[in-house]
């Protein structure tokens, strides 16, 4: 605990309590004891005193009781050199100060009835800048915004900036985030309100800039406002001080910015605010109080540069950025998710086997990225003619106090449906096999690649605000950069896949569902087990587990396996029950480990599709990036067209690349030993894993026994090769 600030705050507590007592004694000598006191037009009396202690201050003499409480809260004087190991005395001194400030302001209303203007906005022409405590009309209109989410919180700003331009910059930063600003106190006689007026900024409640008062005591109006929110909208009873303070800590995202030297009175105000969970950020060098305890994160942070104070305050208070508007030229929303961009409408595209299109989400240090920054590195769409293609790398960096690397794949998988939300733009696939098709209509409306970044930033905040604080997006359109990102991304995908590598399905009692794709494939339900990653390849069992932790009502739900109905084909009662419900009755049951008998449903995102080749007594599989013919008589696109609607088609199944070498891959049908044909590139990509899996299954040379397009494109063409190599499928029991 910081000695200096504790010293200043406790000194300040004594000073302010004494001041208030003096002012009360003077008033009692001037007016009758039953003279009415209070803030105008409110049913909450002096709201801090009323909310915390249930004391209804109505007359002058009623002020004595709260002041006695304040005096009683003052901790013993501490010597300059004393080290305070805990926050308690500081918090008490702070609370004593805040109570006294409210008494001082009540007496000002009595002594100078015209000091505060009773209006929403200052009357600049007549020099009446201060509007004092918010009356109940203003409070009801504005206070509700803190509860319904239209205002994320408030910044109580005390003192003044070095100059009007700096004041303007800080205020505009907060305005952009939709925060309210409660202005109070002065620094060397100058106030932020005056600076804003000089800089041409419109002030008043109507622009969310409340001009409370020129003295530090008027900062108490902010605390009174916050406590009224707890009583009026949080239903907390007056006098229940613990709940009032807790409500503020948890629900009212407020903090203090101290602009100028922090003396004893500001110190006590800052200490007082810690009781509310409101931290203070100062532009001067005061001793920091970093350890957490009461506030969500640090209590006092300094010195903070003016250009950083907004971002830093938001971070320290744990305040979530609300991005309500998505500023792009095309329409946007879930209504457009299922929309296709067909050949005749197409302007340009990337990925889809024509160019490389890769997506990667990575965690970053909170100081290393800038929230909302979208960088386009390379040419945009304006130079691209109709029918052309271009490479694209979408690199999203995320930072947040609560963010973990485990969340990366979950966020990354959202790119698919979020880009699809953009009208006239279509997104297919994920990871390094993404495919984006941009229509002529989108180009006409002014769509640019940067819009992708704008959308991702806004939606990630909206949908995952609980786990992230900053989102920065870089879009690469130069081939070399895209290739470099792809290389990095593939290493990341591998790391993620490996997280379930050592696990087997028998290890767990719980699988996870994924219904993220139901917007395209309404009856499709992926069931993800340790040995069966999602067919898109983007979600493995670990990812689904993390996703459920982030969002317990989201698309990844735990499924208790329950009774095992068929251990060989992989069927469980718990899964069937879940799938029946989640598919709204369309699918009654399916097998995890078979593509021949009642396989899992398939949606259009699958990385690969496996098909039976009865003539070879085996199966083949083809990945999205292979455009040619295959021995089953259909190309990938044709297969995907037939399968992708969420149906289960015996003889076919969609699966991820990684799944091919997972232990349970079509094990009920004989497993990987049935594989007789794969595109060369896919085979090579998985070479080490196929070799290893073949060895584990007792066929060390399996890799060389699998045919590819260089061997043949029909069952007849590959059969001699299989025979020559002695492929194990030929000796297995009949597949049909
Ligand atoms: Fe989820 Fe399956 Fe869609 Fe992947 S393919 S996002 S696992 S529903
Ligand atoms: Zn899908």
XYZ file of C-alpha atoms and ligand atoms in Angstrom:
745
model
C 0.000 0.000 0.000
C 1.230 3.333 -0.903
C 2.341 5.463 1.961
C 2.091 8.820 0.226
C -1.429 8.586 -1.070
C -2.618 7.072 2.183
C -1.009 9.919 4.041
C -2.556 12.506 1.725
C -5.962 10.877 1.816
C -6.066 10.545 5.572
C -4.869 14.121 5.982
C -7.530 15.109 3.467
C -10.162 13.223 5.424
C -9.417 15.202 8.572
C -9.376 18.451 6.671
C -12.660 17.900 4.873
C -14.568 16.583 7.892
C -13.393 19.581 9.891
C -14.399 21.910 7.080
C -17.880 20.427 6.925
C -18.289 20.596 10.682
C -17.254 24.254 10.646
C -19.689 25.039 7.855
C -22.504 23.263 9.691
C -21.797 25.101 12.948
C -21.782 28.394 11.113
C -25.090 27.572 9.429
C -26.623 26.513 12.733
C -25.604 29.900 14.124
C -27.227 31.668 11.165
C -30.430 29.684 10.492
C -32.961 27.818 12.588
C -32.078 24.191 13.176
C -35.208 23.076 11.319
C -34.379 25.062 8.182
C -34.915 22.906 5.107
C -31.795 21.632 3.359
C -31.291 19.331 0.417
C -30.717 19.116 -3.314
C -33.490 20.396 -5.564
C -36.309 18.257 -6.993
C -35.297 14.899 -5.694
C -36.910 12.169 -3.669
C -33.531 10.796 -2.642
C -32.608 13.472 -0.036
C -28.810 13.755 0.065
C -28.368 10.633 -2.049
C -25.001 9.351 -0.768
C -25.989 9.714 2.881
C -29.495 8.364 2.242
C -28.380 5.380 0.179
C -25.550 4.304 2.461
C -27.075 4.906 5.892
C -30.790 5.321 5.232
C -30.653 8.769 6.830
C -33.178 11.210 5.352
C -31.586 14.629 5.663
C -34.363 17.230 5.469
C -33.322 19.964 7.872
C -30.122 21.600 8.940
C -29.912 19.681 12.187
C -30.274 16.384 10.295
C -26.756 16.994 8.948
C -25.226 16.346 12.342
C -25.710 12.570 12.330
C -23.921 11.877 9.040
C -21.087 14.158 10.079
C -20.741 12.236 13.335
C -20.480 9.054 11.273
C -17.810 10.703 9.113
C -15.801 11.811 12.124
C -16.061 8.293 13.567
C -14.722 6.792 10.348
C -11.486 8.781 10.435
C -8.596 6.451 11.169
C -5.920 7.456 13.669
C -3.512 10.025 12.242
C -0.587 8.350 10.588
C 2.921 9.656 10.579
C 4.540 10.454 7.273
C 6.747 7.409 7.494
C 4.119 4.870 8.455
C 3.566 2.038 6.031
C -0.020 0.960 5.669
C -0.244 -2.679 4.828
C -3.932 -2.746 3.946
C -6.584 -0.565 2.403
C -9.080 -0.322 5.290
C -8.077 2.989 6.913
C -7.710 4.621 3.532
C -11.185 3.539 2.460
C -12.686 4.804 5.718
C -10.976 8.172 5.416
C -12.209 8.360 1.829
C -15.768 7.599 2.873
C -15.597 10.254 5.621
C -14.453 12.730 2.980
C -17.280 11.880 0.561
C -19.939 12.246 3.290
C -18.468 15.613 4.248
C -18.427 16.750 0.622
C -22.146 16.044 0.389
C -22.769 18.080 3.566
C -20.668 20.933 2.184
C -22.655 20.926 -1.058
C -25.989 20.835 0.807
C -24.891 23.903 2.739
C -23.872 25.640 -0.463
C -27.422 25.117 -1.796
C -28.639 26.744 1.427
C -26.176 29.626 1.503
C -26.018 30.383 -2.218
C -29.357 29.300 -3.676
C -28.474 30.718 -7.105
C -24.999 29.278 -7.366
C -26.120 26.294 -9.436
C -28.263 26.660 -12.489
C -31.349 24.446 -12.407
C -31.090 23.250 -15.986
C -29.607 20.457 -18.090
C -27.090 22.647 -19.850
C -25.034 25.646 -18.689
C -26.070 29.159 -19.612
C -22.806 30.245 -21.154
C -23.930 33.743 -22.173
C -24.727 34.639 -18.599
C -21.669 32.913 -17.239
C -23.638 30.277 -15.333
C -21.573 27.182 -15.997
C -22.536 24.895 -13.121
C -25.642 22.774 -13.001
C -24.981 20.999 -9.688
C -26.708 17.807 -8.616
C -28.875 16.109 -11.236
C -32.542 16.417 -10.284
C -34.787 13.372 -10.540
C -36.026 14.237 -14.025
C -32.511 14.263 -15.424
C -31.589 11.286 -13.317
C -34.462 9.136 -14.545
C -33.785 9.973 -18.158
C -30.008 9.473 -17.957
C -29.605 6.959 -15.139
C -31.500 4.244 -16.942
C -28.900 4.331 -19.714
C -26.340 2.923 -17.306
C -28.561 -0.071 -16.782
C -29.940 -0.720 -20.259
C -26.467 -0.591 -21.759
C -26.812 2.561 -23.854
C -24.134 4.226 -21.714
C -21.228 1.986 -20.781
C -20.275 4.100 -17.751
C -19.015 7.507 -16.694
C -15.733 9.317 -16.313
C -15.606 11.653 -13.333
C -13.036 14.204 -14.410
C -11.589 16.581 -11.852
C -9.233 19.507 -12.416
C -8.239 20.796 -15.828
C -6.103 19.771 -18.777
C -2.926 21.695 -19.646
C -4.805 23.439 -22.460
C -8.240 23.523 -24.120
C -7.148 21.325 -27.058
C -6.057 18.548 -24.715
C -9.327 18.831 -22.793
C -11.214 18.542 -26.071
C -9.207 15.528 -27.203
C -9.836 13.648 -23.958
C -13.539 14.453 -23.924
C -14.039 13.449 -27.546
C -12.348 10.130 -26.850
C -14.903 9.442 -24.135
C -17.794 10.703 -26.227
C -16.898 8.262 -28.966
C -17.175 5.446 -26.508
C -20.579 6.660 -25.388
C -19.512 7.416 -21.832
C -20.928 10.180 -19.708
C -18.486 12.714 -18.315
C -19.073 14.211 -14.913
C -16.911 17.311 -14.531
C -15.949 18.815 -11.204
C -13.229 20.804 -9.437
C -10.546 23.063 -10.838
C -6.816 23.041 -11.120
C -5.221 26.386 -10.266
C -8.545 28.074 -10.917
C -9.136 26.566 -14.364
C -11.841 23.992 -15.072
C -12.323 21.509 -17.888
C -15.759 23.023 -18.525
C -14.208 26.406 -19.281
C -11.590 24.769 -21.465
C -14.223 22.892 -23.452
C -16.259 26.027 -24.002
C -13.128 27.774 -25.228
C -12.403 24.884 -27.585
C -15.919 25.105 -28.994
C -17.226 21.882 -27.480
C -20.902 21.873 -26.599
C -21.298 21.003 -22.924
C -24.239 19.896 -20.783
C -26.265 16.772 -20.135
C -27.435 16.829 -23.739
C -23.904 16.026 -24.918
C -23.292 13.708 -21.954
C -21.018 16.272 -20.268
C -22.452 17.120 -16.869
C -21.028 20.349 -15.434
C -21.307 19.583 -11.729
C -19.316 22.342 -10.027
C -15.985 24.144 -9.744
C -14.919 22.661 -6.416
C -13.803 19.153 -5.541
C -16.802 18.795 -3.202
C -19.097 18.876 -6.231
C -17.565 15.577 -7.363
C -19.877 14.037 -4.759
C -22.752 14.547 -7.218
C -21.221 11.743 -9.265
C -21.313 9.340 -6.318
C -24.870 10.462 -5.534
C -25.884 9.805 -9.126
C -24.334 6.336 -9.073
C -26.041 5.418 -5.805
C -29.406 6.540 -7.106
C -28.902 4.150 -10.035
C -28.428 1.332 -7.518
C -31.617 2.282 -5.651
C -33.846 3.175 -8.589
C -32.803 0.551 -11.140
C -30.985 -2.010 -9.035
C -33.689 -2.206 -6.390
C -31.178 -1.835 -3.558
C -32.712 -0.609 -0.310
C -31.425 2.667 1.185
C -29.153 1.895 4.139
C -27.817 -1.332 2.646
C -24.422 0.230 2.060
C -22.653 -3.001 1.171
C -25.094 -3.758 -1.622
C -25.074 -0.170 -2.848
C -21.293 -0.197 -3.172
C -21.207 -3.685 -4.629
C -23.826 -2.765 -7.203
C -21.686 0.146 -8.284
C -18.579 -1.930 -8.489
C -20.293 -4.530 -10.614
C -22.757 -2.535 -12.657
C -21.820 1.138 -12.882
C -18.606 1.380 -14.823
C -17.211 4.614 -13.523
C -13.726 5.900 -12.842
C -11.955 9.132 -11.959
C -9.487 11.106 -14.027
C -7.473 13.551 -11.945
C -6.048 16.275 -14.185
C -3.591 18.347 -12.191
C -1.764 17.955 -8.904
C -3.461 15.630 -6.481
C -3.513 17.374 -3.117
C -5.030 16.114 0.113
C -8.647 16.885 -0.862
C -8.370 15.136 -4.198
C -6.565 12.339 -2.451
C -9.445 11.762 -0.070
C -11.912 11.912 -2.956
C -9.897 9.289 -4.846
C -9.719 7.092 -1.770
C -13.453 7.504 -1.292
C -14.118 6.354 -4.842
C -12.263 3.106 -4.252
C -15.169 2.143 -1.955
C -17.345 2.235 -5.070
C -14.842 0.245 -7.094
C -14.060 3.380 -9.093
C -10.301 3.655 -9.751
C -8.432 6.927 -10.251
C -6.069 7.652 -13.125
C -3.937 10.741 -12.759
C -1.903 12.707 -15.273
C 0.616 13.683 -12.616
C 3.105 11.458 -10.906
C 1.436 10.318 -7.715
C 2.154 7.042 -6.011
C 0.269 4.265 -7.693
C -1.896 1.777 -5.809
C -1.595 -1.183 -8.070
C -2.551 -4.290 -6.152
C -6.125 -5.139 -6.684
C -8.718 -5.892 -4.086
C -11.658 -3.558 -4.202
C -11.542 -2.216 -7.733
C -11.633 -4.735 -10.547
C -7.990 -4.090 -11.354
C -5.674 -1.359 -10.026
C -6.888 1.403 -7.697
C -4.687 4.363 -8.575
C -2.603 4.562 -11.739
C -0.224 7.391 -12.613
C 1.215 9.193 -14.425
C -0.851 8.579 -17.528
C -0.240 10.587 -20.708
C -3.241 12.582 -21.920
C -3.422 10.744 -25.223
C -3.600 7.419 -23.377
C -5.856 8.360 -20.488
C -9.098 7.308 -22.142
C -7.873 3.894 -23.302
C -6.044 3.275 -20.047
C -9.045 4.268 -17.916
C -11.313 1.984 -19.858
C -8.828 -0.828 -19.424
C -8.246 -0.329 -15.702
C -11.953 -0.041 -14.931
C -12.541 -3.219 -16.931
C -15.050 -1.282 -18.960
C -16.335 -2.910 -22.079
C -16.325 -0.992 -25.309
C -19.701 -0.888 -26.966
C -19.635 -0.604 -30.707
C -23.236 -0.039 -31.626
C -22.814 1.067 -35.198
C -20.992 -0.861 -37.843
C -19.813 1.785 -40.191
C -19.641 0.083 -43.584
C -21.305 0.887 -46.864
C -23.137 -2.443 -47.310
C -26.059 -3.539 -45.190
C -25.150 -5.917 -42.429
C -26.863 -8.491 -40.290
C -27.804 -12.131 -39.834
C -30.465 -11.734 -42.513
C -27.716 -11.828 -45.149
C -25.882 -14.817 -43.757
C -27.374 -17.420 -46.038
C -27.149 -15.314 -49.171
C -25.074 -16.713 -52.041
C -22.938 -14.904 -54.566
C -23.487 -16.791 -57.801
C -21.318 -16.716 -60.901
C -23.239 -14.025 -62.749
C -23.177 -11.674 -59.756
C -19.532 -12.227 -58.924
C -17.072 -9.357 -59.167
C -13.940 -10.787 -57.546
C -12.931 -13.568 -55.198
C -10.106 -14.897 -53.075
C -9.379 -18.398 -51.835
C -11.509 -21.300 -52.966
C -8.552 -23.057 -54.556
C -7.856 -20.091 -56.858
C -5.670 -18.058 -54.530
C -4.634 -18.383 -50.918
C -7.064 -17.025 -48.335
C -6.075 -17.510 -44.716
C -7.521 -16.467 -41.374
C -5.684 -16.324 -38.093
C -6.636 -14.986 -34.678
C -3.780 -14.495 -32.230
C -3.583 -13.103 -28.751
C -1.442 -9.961 -28.313
C -0.047 -7.950 -25.430
C -2.542 -5.362 -24.330
C -0.087 -2.535 -24.952
C 1.020 -3.827 -28.344
C -2.172 -3.256 -30.307
C -4.649 -0.468 -30.782
C -8.319 -1.220 -30.432
C -10.311 -0.624 -33.583
C -7.282 -0.212 -35.822
C -7.726 -1.808 -39.241
C -4.650 -1.984 -41.442
C -4.857 -2.820 -45.116
C -1.401 -3.908 -46.195
C -1.496 -4.046 -49.969
C -3.921 -3.012 -52.692
C -7.656 -2.744 -52.014
C -10.410 -3.777 -54.406
C -10.466 -0.658 -56.587
C -7.763 -1.971 -58.912
C -9.434 -5.343 -59.303
C -11.410 -5.954 -62.459
C -14.457 -8.106 -62.857
C -13.658 -11.805 -62.705
C -10.240 -11.348 -61.110
C -8.859 -13.037 -58.038
C -6.570 -11.824 -55.273
C -4.876 -13.403 -52.248
C -6.001 -12.403 -48.764
C -4.700 -12.866 -45.236
C -6.955 -11.840 -42.355
C -4.886 -11.464 -39.225
C -6.804 -10.540 -36.099
C -5.001 -9.643 -32.897
C -6.910 -9.747 -29.654
C -5.944 -8.492 -26.224
C -7.799 -8.538 -22.988
C -7.293 -9.005 -19.308
C -9.440 -12.121 -19.466
C -8.255 -13.393 -22.822
C -6.473 -16.739 -23.173
C -4.794 -18.448 -26.092
C -7.379 -21.209 -25.826
C -10.002 -18.765 -27.014
C -8.250 -18.005 -30.309
C -9.884 -20.761 -32.372
C -13.314 -19.842 -31.043
C -12.987 -16.237 -32.092
C -11.398 -17.225 -35.388
C -14.301 -19.487 -36.323
C -16.669 -16.494 -36.024
C -15.055 -14.856 -39.043
C -17.090 -17.168 -41.264
C -20.552 -16.095 -40.235
C -19.611 -12.477 -39.531
C -18.248 -11.876 -43.021
C -21.390 -13.584 -44.303
C -23.443 -10.986 -42.436
C -22.225 -8.410 -44.970
C -24.788 -8.106 -47.719
C -23.616 -9.323 -51.133
C -20.428 -10.836 -49.734
C -20.094 -14.571 -49.251
C -17.687 -16.461 -47.045
C -17.038 -20.191 -47.155
C -14.651 -22.309 -45.123
C -12.131 -21.392 -42.468
C -8.479 -21.487 -41.499
C -6.237 -21.672 -44.590
C -9.012 -22.798 -46.918
C -11.283 -19.781 -46.683
C -13.045 -18.462 -49.735
C -14.587 -15.023 -50.075
C -16.785 -14.043 -53.016
C -17.606 -10.378 -53.522
C -20.538 -9.466 -55.720
C -20.915 -6.605 -58.153
C -23.626 -5.160 -55.908
C -21.190 -4.932 -53.001
C -18.620 -3.142 -55.159
C -21.271 -0.710 -56.390
C -22.190 0.100 -52.802
C -18.548 0.879 -52.042
C -17.414 -2.269 -50.247
C -13.711 -2.258 -49.373
C -11.575 -4.922 -47.739
C -11.210 -2.693 -44.681
C -14.919 -3.258 -44.034
C -14.039 -6.812 -43.034
C -11.861 -5.402 -40.249
C -14.542 -2.928 -39.193
C -17.084 -5.713 -38.923
C -14.800 -8.051 -36.997
C -13.818 -5.346 -34.523
C -17.400 -4.338 -33.827
C -18.869 -7.819 -33.636
C -16.065 -9.277 -31.544
C -16.690 -6.540 -28.991
C -20.431 -7.082 -29.120
C -20.342 -10.845 -28.902
C -17.203 -11.484 -26.849
C -16.891 -8.310 -24.800
C -16.640 -10.409 -21.667
C -13.297 -11.876 -22.693
C -11.621 -9.252 -24.859
C -10.763 -5.575 -24.633
C -8.895 -4.794 -27.832
C -9.217 -5.959 -31.415
C -6.825 -4.977 -34.187
C -7.160 -6.340 -37.706
C -4.534 -6.515 -40.457
C -5.552 -7.462 -43.981
C -2.755 -8.612 -46.260
C -3.283 -8.603 -50.015
C 0.286 -9.060 -51.266
C 1.018 -12.669 -52.134
C 4.290 -12.858 -50.215
C 2.630 -11.535 -47.039
C -0.317 -13.888 -47.392
C 2.027 -16.839 -47.835
C 3.975 -15.789 -44.776
C 0.820 -15.498 -42.697
C -0.334 -18.874 -43.998
C 2.869 -20.477 -42.840
C 2.490 -18.978 -39.373
C -1.165 -19.921 -39.290
C -0.515 -23.540 -40.217
C 1.930 -23.855 -37.343
C -0.762 -22.440 -35.040
C -3.439 -24.801 -36.354
C -1.090 -27.694 -35.739
C -0.502 -26.577 -32.185
C -4.239 -26.374 -31.605
C -4.930 -29.768 -33.181
C -2.203 -31.322 -31.069
C -4.015 -30.345 -27.894
C -6.351 -33.294 -28.314
C -3.755 -35.591 -29.845
C -3.089 -37.623 -26.741
C -6.751 -37.959 -25.808
C -9.134 -40.781 -26.644
C -12.922 -40.749 -26.561
C -12.935 -43.244 -23.714
C -11.193 -40.606 -21.554
C -14.243 -38.418 -21.235
C -17.876 -38.773 -20.281
C -18.805 -35.525 -21.973
C -18.733 -34.641 -25.656
C -19.674 -31.238 -27.045
C -22.174 -30.171 -29.621
C -21.654 -27.514 -32.236
C -24.640 -25.939 -33.894
C -22.863 -22.901 -35.261
C -23.688 -23.963 -38.811
C -27.427 -24.307 -38.401
C -28.066 -21.027 -40.167
C -26.952 -22.707 -43.393
C -27.758 -26.294 -42.541
C -30.749 -26.186 -40.183
C -30.746 -29.815 -39.094
C -26.963 -30.104 -38.823
C -25.458 -30.874 -35.443
C -21.757 -31.600 -35.104
C -20.868 -33.745 -32.125
C -17.277 -33.207 -31.176
C -15.352 -35.817 -29.222
C -11.628 -35.924 -28.465
C -11.136 -38.211 -31.453
C -13.562 -36.488 -33.767
C -12.893 -32.800 -34.337
C -15.592 -30.722 -35.969
C -15.840 -31.338 -39.697
C -14.747 -27.778 -40.420
C -11.485 -28.555 -38.671
C -11.776 -25.398 -36.635
C -13.293 -26.792 -33.456
C -11.855 -29.672 -31.533
C -13.079 -31.013 -28.200
C -10.879 -28.576 -26.252
C -12.135 -25.623 -28.273
C -15.756 -26.559 -27.693
C -15.051 -26.904 -24.009
C -13.491 -23.419 -23.888
C -16.310 -22.004 -25.972
C -18.855 -23.382 -23.516
C -16.942 -21.761 -20.662
C -17.015 -18.373 -22.376
C -20.612 -18.618 -23.435
C -22.631 -21.198 -21.488
C -25.741 -20.641 -23.577
C -23.869 -20.605 -26.880
C -23.555 -23.073 -29.758
C -21.257 -25.520 -27.946
C -23.073 -27.457 -25.285
C -21.806 -30.367 -23.237
C -23.405 -33.698 -24.082
C -23.327 -36.460 -21.510
C -22.590 -39.561 -23.552
C -24.854 -41.712 -21.470
C -25.461 -45.360 -22.255
C -23.350 -46.785 -25.079
C -25.648 -48.219 -27.741
C -22.946 -49.386 -30.160
C -19.277 -49.284 -29.157
C -18.025 -50.271 -32.626
C -19.944 -47.699 -34.642
C -19.820 -45.154 -31.833
C -23.382 -44.453 -30.769
C -24.589 -43.184 -27.405
C -28.009 -42.577 -26.004
C -27.120 -39.172 -24.557
C -25.853 -37.994 -27.937
C -28.938 -39.268 -29.751
C -31.254 -37.490 -27.336
C -29.314 -34.288 -27.727
C -29.134 -34.471 -31.518
C -32.845 -35.213 -31.762
C -33.651 -32.063 -29.836
C -31.003 -29.873 -31.447
C -32.090 -30.887 -34.959
C -35.703 -30.269 -33.990
C -36.601 -33.880 -34.597
C -34.947 -34.174 -38.017
C -32.151 -36.494 -36.894
C -32.922 -39.291 -34.447
C -29.484 -40.846 -34.092
C -26.061 -41.150 -35.695
C -22.758 -42.964 -35.424
C -19.444 -41.289 -34.689
C -17.261 -43.994 -36.203
C -19.048 -44.986 -39.409
C -19.653 -43.423 -42.789
C -21.523 -46.478 -44.076
C -24.202 -46.864 -41.429
C -26.030 -43.766 -40.172
C -23.122 -41.335 -40.311
C -23.076 -37.899 -38.738
C -24.705 -35.009 -40.531
C -22.592 -32.846 -42.818
C -22.648 -29.125 -43.507
C -21.023 -27.071 -46.227
C -17.961 -26.148 -44.170
C -16.358 -29.556 -44.120
C -12.688 -29.629 -44.959
C -13.027 -33.020 -46.644
C -15.720 -35.400 -47.797
C -15.211 -39.133 -47.712
C -17.084 -41.412 -50.117
C -17.359 -45.181 -50.444
C -15.677 -46.909 -53.381
C -17.474 -50.278 -53.305
C -15.519 -51.602 -56.290
C -12.286 -51.270 -54.285
C -13.877 -52.349 -51.017
C -12.549 -49.069 -49.651
C -13.150 -45.371 -49.297
C -11.687 -42.174 -50.678
C -11.645 -38.656 -49.370
C -11.231 -35.306 -51.055
C -10.427 -31.900 -49.601
C -11.873 -28.561 -50.505
C -8.686 -27.398 -52.180
C -8.673 -30.195 -54.780
C -10.699 -29.074 -57.795
C -10.354 -32.153 -60.002
C -12.379 -35.307 -60.618
C -12.344 -38.177 -58.125
C -12.950 -41.947 -58.341
C -16.434 -41.617 -56.800
C -17.475 -39.737 -59.914
C -17.972 -36.383 -58.197
C -15.763 -33.378 -57.582
C -15.564 -31.839 -54.119
C -17.989 -29.062 -55.063
C -20.569 -31.549 -56.334
C -20.208 -33.660 -53.223
C -20.535 -30.585 -51.017
C -23.615 -29.512 -52.933
C -25.245 -32.884 -52.343
C -24.170 -33.249 -48.733
C -23.844 -29.752 -47.384
C -27.427 -29.091 -46.345
C -27.215 -30.859 -43.024
C -28.279 -34.310 -44.164
C -26.756 -37.606 -43.146
C -26.043 -39.627 -46.317
C -24.932 -43.213 -45.780
C -21.818 -43.872 -47.818
C -20.571 -40.301 -47.450
C -19.403 -38.139 -44.563
C -17.890 -34.729 -44.096
C -14.854 -34.561 -41.833
C -11.842 -32.463 -40.998
C -8.355 -33.072 -42.394
C -7.054 -33.739 -38.942
C -9.769 -36.319 -38.327
C -8.345 -38.578 -41.066
C -5.525 -39.622 -38.777
C -7.426 -39.507 -35.508
C -7.842 -42.905 -33.867
C -11.566 -43.284 -34.357
C -11.773 -42.153 -37.993
C -14.429 -44.483 -39.556
C -13.102 -47.153 -37.224
C -16.436 -48.963 -37.329
C -15.879 -49.417 -41.096
C -12.270 -50.531 -40.693
C -10.647 -47.158 -40.057
C -7.880 -45.549 -42.059
C -6.960 -48.957 -43.526
C -9.996 -48.505 -45.832
C -8.478 -45.408 -47.420
C -7.625 -46.207 -51.036
C -7.523 -42.784 -52.688
C -6.711 -39.201 -51.675
C -5.613 -36.147 -53.639
C -1.834 -36.075 -53.742
C -1.535 -32.753 -51.988
C -3.719 -33.759 -49.053
C -1.885 -37.040 -48.760
C 1.458 -35.277 -48.681
C 0.242 -32.722 -46.176
C -0.649 -35.568 -43.804
C 2.249 -37.840 -44.728
C 3.863 -38.196 -41.298
C 0.565 -38.669 -39.567
C -0.693 -41.239 -42.074
C 2.554 -43.199 -41.796
C 2.328 -43.143 -38.014
C -1.341 -44.134 -37.949
C -0.671 -46.950 -40.459
C 2.092 -48.279 -38.204
C -0.213 -48.122 -35.210
C -2.786 -50.117 -37.147
C -0.213 -52.721 -38.169
C 0.371 -51.561 -41.761
C 3.650 -49.626 -41.778
C 3.632 -48.980 -45.540
C 0.074 -47.632 -45.720
C 1.107 -44.236 -47.030
C 2.531 -45.671 -50.232
C -0.485 -47.907 -50.789
C -2.968 -45.034 -51.066
C -3.611 -44.038 -54.663
C -3.967 -40.443 -55.833
C -4.868 -38.597 -59.037
C -1.522 -39.487 -60.590
C -2.526 -43.154 -60.314
C -6.072 -42.769 -61.548
C -9.446 -41.089 -61.370
C -11.748 -44.098 -61.467
C -12.056 -47.247 -59.407
C -10.955 -49.305 -62.406
C -7.859 -47.173 -62.902
C -6.656 -47.464 -59.329
C -7.529 -51.103 -58.726
C -4.344 -52.566 -60.303
C -2.248 -50.189 -58.166
C -4.021 -51.303 -54.989
C -3.502 -54.930 -55.890
C 0.150 -54.412 -56.712
C 0.751 -52.621 -53.399
C -1.268 -55.176 -51.446
C -3.612 -52.566 -50.014
C -5.212 -53.914 -46.793
C -8.745 -52.867 -47.840
C -8.815 -55.587 -50.470
C -8.627 -58.290 -47.816
C -11.078 -56.712 -45.376
C -14.664 -57.823 -44.945
C -17.018 -56.483 -47.581
C -17.875 -52.833 -47.064
C -21.450 -53.198 -48.278
Fe -19.365 -26.183 -35.570
Fe -19.495 -28.286 -37.110
Fe -19.983 -25.876 -38.134
Fe -17.498 -26.553 -37.409
S -18.734 -27.458 -39.019
S -18.527 -24.660 -36.938
S -17.886 -27.833 -35.639
S -21.212 -26.950 -36.622
Zn -20.847 -25.471 -41.505
